[in-house]
Amino acid sequence: MNSSFDTSYDRTMPEEFRLLCMLHNIGATTSEKSLPIDRISEWTRMETSVVQLQLQKLVELDFVHCTETEGISKYHITLNGIRKVLSTYS
Amino acid sequence: MATWEFPPRIVGGIARHCEGLAKALIRSGHEVHVITLDLPGIPYYAELDGVKVHRTAVQLGHPDFLTWALLFNHFMEKKMAAISQEIDFDIIHVHDWLAAFAGISFKHYLRKPMITTIHATEIGRAQGLHSPSSLAIDGVEWWSTYEASKVIVTSSSMKDEVCEHFRLPPEKVEIIPNGIDLSKYDISVDRQMVRNRYGINTNEKLVLCLGRLVPQKGMEYLIRATPTIRQRFPGTRFVIVGDGWLRGHLESLARSTKCSDSITFTGFIPDGEVVALLRQADVLVVPSVYEPFGIVALEGMAAGVPVVASQVGGLGEVIEHDRTGISVHPRNPDSIAWGVARVLSDPKHSAWLTENARELVQKTYSWDAIATRTVEVCEGVIG
């Protein structure tokens, strides 16, 4: 009965979700604690370009919020993002 | 009580467990302080029906979850130390490994006994110990059971698991199940209005599934069962409530079933809406592959919806097959489809199941009964 299913789906955590978890764990959970891309890149050891791409996805999903301060974009996760992260654990 | 989650910071069953237990302890005349983590927008101190809730901000972070957990335990310890200047605690109750270090430190600092409730084990959650982090978490769990005067688990299958895995003497481990607040489910809902919100007609069968969208919840097996169920009951609709990192994969699996139009993923929804959905669902499916207790089955039983659940862990104890619900084989879409059909094809039998289930919940799983048992364990430890 299952022959028509997509059985090859990837069970590993998607990259953007891993980044979301890391943003949560490093404490970027409020606008006061928001971080610029280069700092996030340092923390996560991910290339800046990769971080930028993944953050864009997370902003579109409303898991991350971006604020501009003195011309610099800073990112922190939203309440929705926190809920999404917490759903992984426990 | 030390816990990393407490409402409205809700991750899984621990938050609801701690809330239900703490409120029931207050009703029986005890003083309860909960030390937990903060959530943006929520005050650092609040009283919730008499429960004193202290939230701590985590000032240091680390991308690795385990390291972060160790860091937030430090801030919990700091908060506990400050509170203990004013409060003379009798006992410390730790919930799961995530708050274990803070609880253990506090036990030694105050020279007061500590008990721990193990809600799940790392080896069970991860279905093995496949990484250095998992091995370390497993070690923390063992350490917390070693340091505790008593270990509480929520089901007899969990007792077997922790006694065997952590080599604990059976007399050190007490079984106290999860509880449920029945009054929360005694609400009348407008069936049509609730269904309208999800685009479901009143005459369509509604199969509900709720939980975190992670592998241990086994939702993929329900999704794989949907074509068989719809073949037999063509108008059936499926609503999957909850969120998690597996959501994208589950949505793509749903698309591959060719009946994805009948499957709705709601994401996170507030508690009140969950109750409303439960109250007018035709079946609640709990397809977990690992479930130390399975509070979601109790929620369904309390709401009066027939429950079809995998026979794993605590679920196999909460559900008495064909008397309080339907037990099905885990990881088996055919078995799930059979269980759903058993319920949908015989409304009279389903009504009898829900009646029995509600009676069982009332008798065995009230928070007041669970608090009484917890107090007995505490008193035995305090001496």
PDB file of N, CA, C and O in Angstrom, chain B residues 219-244:
ATOM      1  N   MET B 219       4.224  10.578  13.439  1.00  0.00           N
ATOM      2  CA  MET B 219       3.130  11.102  12.604  1.00  0.00           C
ATOM      3  C   MET B 219       3.217  10.629  11.154  1.00  0.00           C
ATOM      4  O   MET B 219       2.217  10.584  10.452  1.00  0.00           O
ATOM      5  N   GLU B 220       4.422  10.281  10.725  1.00  0.00           N
ATOM      6  CA  GLU B 220       4.559   9.789   9.350  1.00  0.00           C
ATOM      7  C   GLU B 220       3.715   8.533   9.127  1.00  0.00           C
ATOM      8  O   GLU B 220       3.232   8.293   8.022  1.00  0.00           O
ATOM      9  N   TYR B 221       3.540   7.749  10.188  1.00  0.00           N
ATOM     10  CA  TYR B 221       2.782   6.491  10.013  1.00  0.00           C
ATOM     11  C   TYR B 221       1.286   6.755   9.855  1.00  0.00           C
ATOM     12  O   TYR B 221       0.599   6.034   9.137  1.00  0.00           O
ATOM     13  N   LEU B 222       0.802   7.826  10.507  1.00  0.00           N
ATOM     14  CA  LEU B 222      -0.595   8.213  10.280  1.00  0.00           C
ATOM     15  C   LEU B 222      -0.748   8.726   8.849  1.00  0.00           C
ATOM     16  O   LEU B 222      -1.702   8.367   8.149  1.00  0.00           O
ATOM     17  N   ILE B 223       0.216   9.552   8.420  1.00  0.00           N
ATOM     18  CA  ILE B 223       0.128  10.106   7.053  1.00  0.00           C
ATOM     19  C   ILE B 223       0.114   8.968   6.029  1.00  0.00           C
ATOM     20  O   ILE B 223      -0.653   8.985   5.071  1.00  0.00           O
ATOM     21  N   ARG B 224       0.946   7.957   6.273  1.00  0.00           N
ATOM     22  CA  ARG B 224       0.979   6.816   5.354  1.00  0.00           C
ATOM     23  C   ARG B 224      -0.322   6.015   5.383  1.00  0.00           C
ATOM     24  O   ARG B 224      -0.626   5.270   4.453  1.00  0.00           O
ATOM     25  N   ALA B 225      -1.065   6.157   6.478  1.00  0.00           N
ATOM     26  CA  ALA B 225      -2.326   5.409   6.595  1.00  0.00           C
ATOM     27  C   ALA B 225      -3.493   6.143   5.937  1.00  0.00           C
ATOM     28  O   ALA B 225      -4.562   5.554   5.736  1.00  0.00           O
ATOM     29  N   THR B 226      -3.294   7.431   5.606  1.00  0.00           N
ATOM     30  CA  THR B 226      -4.444   8.231   5.133  1.00  0.00           C
ATOM     31  C   THR B 226      -5.132   7.679   3.870  1.00  0.00           C
ATOM     32  O   THR B 226      -6.361   7.664   3.817  1.00  0.00           O
ATOM     33  N   PRO B 227      -4.386   7.193   2.852  1.00  0.00           N
ATOM     34  CA  PRO B 227      -5.096   6.681   1.670  1.00  0.00           C
ATOM     35  C   PRO B 227      -6.017   5.504   2.005  1.00  0.00           C
ATOM     36  O   PRO B 227      -7.135   5.423   1.485  1.00  0.00           O
ATOM     37  N   THR B 228      -5.548   4.608   2.865  1.00  0.00           N
ATOM     38  CA  THR B 228      -6.369   3.448   3.238  1.00  0.00           C
ATOM     39  C   THR B 228      -7.619   3.896   3.979  1.00  0.00           C
ATOM     40  O   THR B 228      -8.718   3.387   3.745  1.00  0.00           O
ATOM     41  N   ILE B 229      -7.431   4.866   4.870  1.00  0.00           N
ATOM     42  CA  ILE B 229      -8.586   5.349   5.652  1.00  0.00           C
ATOM     43  C   ILE B 229      -9.590   6.022   4.712  1.00  0.00           C
ATOM     44  O   ILE B 229     -10.800   5.786   4.800  1.00  0.00           O
ATOM     45  N   ARG B 230      -9.071   6.819   3.784  1.00  0.00           N
ATOM     46  CA  ARG B 230      -9.989   7.545   2.876  1.00  0.00           C
ATOM     47  C   ARG B 230     -10.655   6.618   1.855  1.00  0.00           C
ATOM     48  O   ARG B 230     -11.738   6.905   1.358  1.00  0.00           O
ATOM     49  N   GLN B 231     -10.001   5.526   1.583  1.00  0.00           N
ATOM     50  CA  GLN B 231     -10.614   4.540   0.681  1.00  0.00           C
ATOM     51  C   GLN B 231     -11.900   4.007   1.327  1.00  0.00           C
ATOM     52  O   GLN B 231     -12.916   3.837   0.681  1.00  0.00           O
ATOM     53  N   ARG B 232     -11.808   3.747   2.627  1.00  0.00           N
ATOM     54  CA  ARG B 232     -12.964   3.188   3.341  1.00  0.00           C
ATOM     55  C   ARG B 232     -13.957   4.289   3.743  1.00  0.00           C
ATOM     56  O   ARG B 232     -15.159   4.069   3.726  1.00  0.00           O
ATOM     57  N   PHE B 233     -13.433   5.452   4.136  1.00  0.00           N
ATOM     58  CA  PHE B 233     -14.297   6.569   4.566  1.00  0.00           C
ATOM     59  C   PHE B 233     -13.897   7.795   3.741  1.00  0.00           C
ATOM     60  O   PHE B 233     -13.086   8.626   4.182  1.00  0.00           O
ATOM     61  N   PRO B 234     -14.455   7.923   2.540  1.00  0.00           N
ATOM     62  CA  PRO B 234     -13.964   8.916   1.572  1.00  0.00           C
ATOM     63  C   PRO B 234     -13.951  10.364   2.054  1.00  0.00           C
ATOM     64  O   PRO B 234     -13.074  11.123   1.677  1.00  0.00           O
ATOM     65  N   GLY B 235     -14.869  10.766   2.893  1.00  0.00           N
ATOM     66  CA  GLY B 235     -14.896  12.180   3.284  1.00  0.00           C
ATOM     67  C   GLY B 235     -13.985  12.524   4.456  1.00  0.00           C
ATOM     68  O   GLY B 235     -14.043  13.635   4.968  1.00  0.00           O
ATOM     69  N   THR B 236     -13.135  11.605   4.853  1.00  0.00           N
ATOM     70  CA  THR B 236     -12.344  11.846   6.080  1.00  0.00           C
ATOM     71  C   THR B 236     -11.312  12.957   5.882  1.00  0.00           C
ATOM     72  O   THR B 236     -10.638  13.034   4.864  1.00  0.00           O
ATOM     73  N   ARG B 237     -11.203  13.810   6.921  1.00  0.00           N
ATOM     74  CA  ARG B 237     -10.197  14.875   6.913  1.00  0.00           C
ATOM     75  C   ARG B 237      -9.240  14.660   8.088  1.00  0.00           C
ATOM     76  O   ARG B 237      -9.641  14.123   9.124  1.00  0.00           O
ATOM     77  N   PHE B 238      -8.003  15.062   7.882  1.00  0.00           N
ATOM     78  CA  PHE B 238      -6.970  14.852   8.908  1.00  0.00           C
ATOM     79  C   PHE B 238      -6.396  16.202   9.324  1.00  0.00           C
ATOM     80  O   PHE B 238      -5.990  16.984   8.462  1.00  0.00           O
ATOM     81  N   VAL B 239      -6.382  16.463  10.616  1.00  0.00           N
ATOM     82  CA  VAL B 239      -5.793  17.707  11.104  1.00  0.00           C
ATOM     83  C   VAL B 239      -4.623  17.348  12.020  1.00  0.00           C
ATOM     84  O   VAL B 239      -4.790  16.615  12.993  1.00  0.00           O
ATOM     85  N   ILE B 240      -3.447  17.852  11.652  1.00  0.00           N
ATOM     86  CA  ILE B 240      -2.233  17.574  12.438  1.00  0.00           C
ATOM     87  C   ILE B 240      -1.828  18.872  13.133  1.00  0.00           C
ATOM     88  O   ILE B 240      -1.470  19.855  12.478  1.00  0.00           O
ATOM     89  N   VAL B 241      -1.905  18.850  14.452  1.00  0.00           N
ATOM     90  CA  VAL B 241      -1.652  20.054  15.252  1.00  0.00           C
ATOM     91  C   VAL B 241      -0.277  19.960  15.902  1.00  0.00           C
ATOM     92  O   VAL B 241       0.050  18.938  16.512  1.00  0.00           O
ATOM     93  N   GLY B 242       0.504  21.028  15.779  1.00  0.00           N
ATOM     94  CA  GLY B 242       1.808  21.048  16.436  1.00  0.00           C
ATOM     95  C   GLY B 242       2.869  21.515  15.463  1.00  0.00           C
ATOM     96  O   GLY B 242       2.593  21.725  14.275  1.00  0.00           O
ATOM     97  N   ASP B 243       4.054  21.688  16.000  1.00  0.00           N
ATOM     98  CA  ASP B 243       5.136  22.160  15.153  1.00  0.00           C
ATOM     99  C   ASP B 243       6.405  21.397  15.498  1.00  0.00           C
ATOM    100  O   ASP B 243       6.451  20.708  16.521  1.00  0.00           O
ATOM    101  N   GLY B 244       7.396  21.534  14.690  1.00  0.00           N
ATOM    102  CA  GLY B 244       8.666  20.867  14.960  1.00  0.00           C
ATOM    103  C   GLY B 244       9.500  20.821  13.700  1.00  0.00           C
ATOM    104  O   GLY B 244       9.009  21.128  12.607  1.00  0.00           O
TER     105      GLY B 244
END
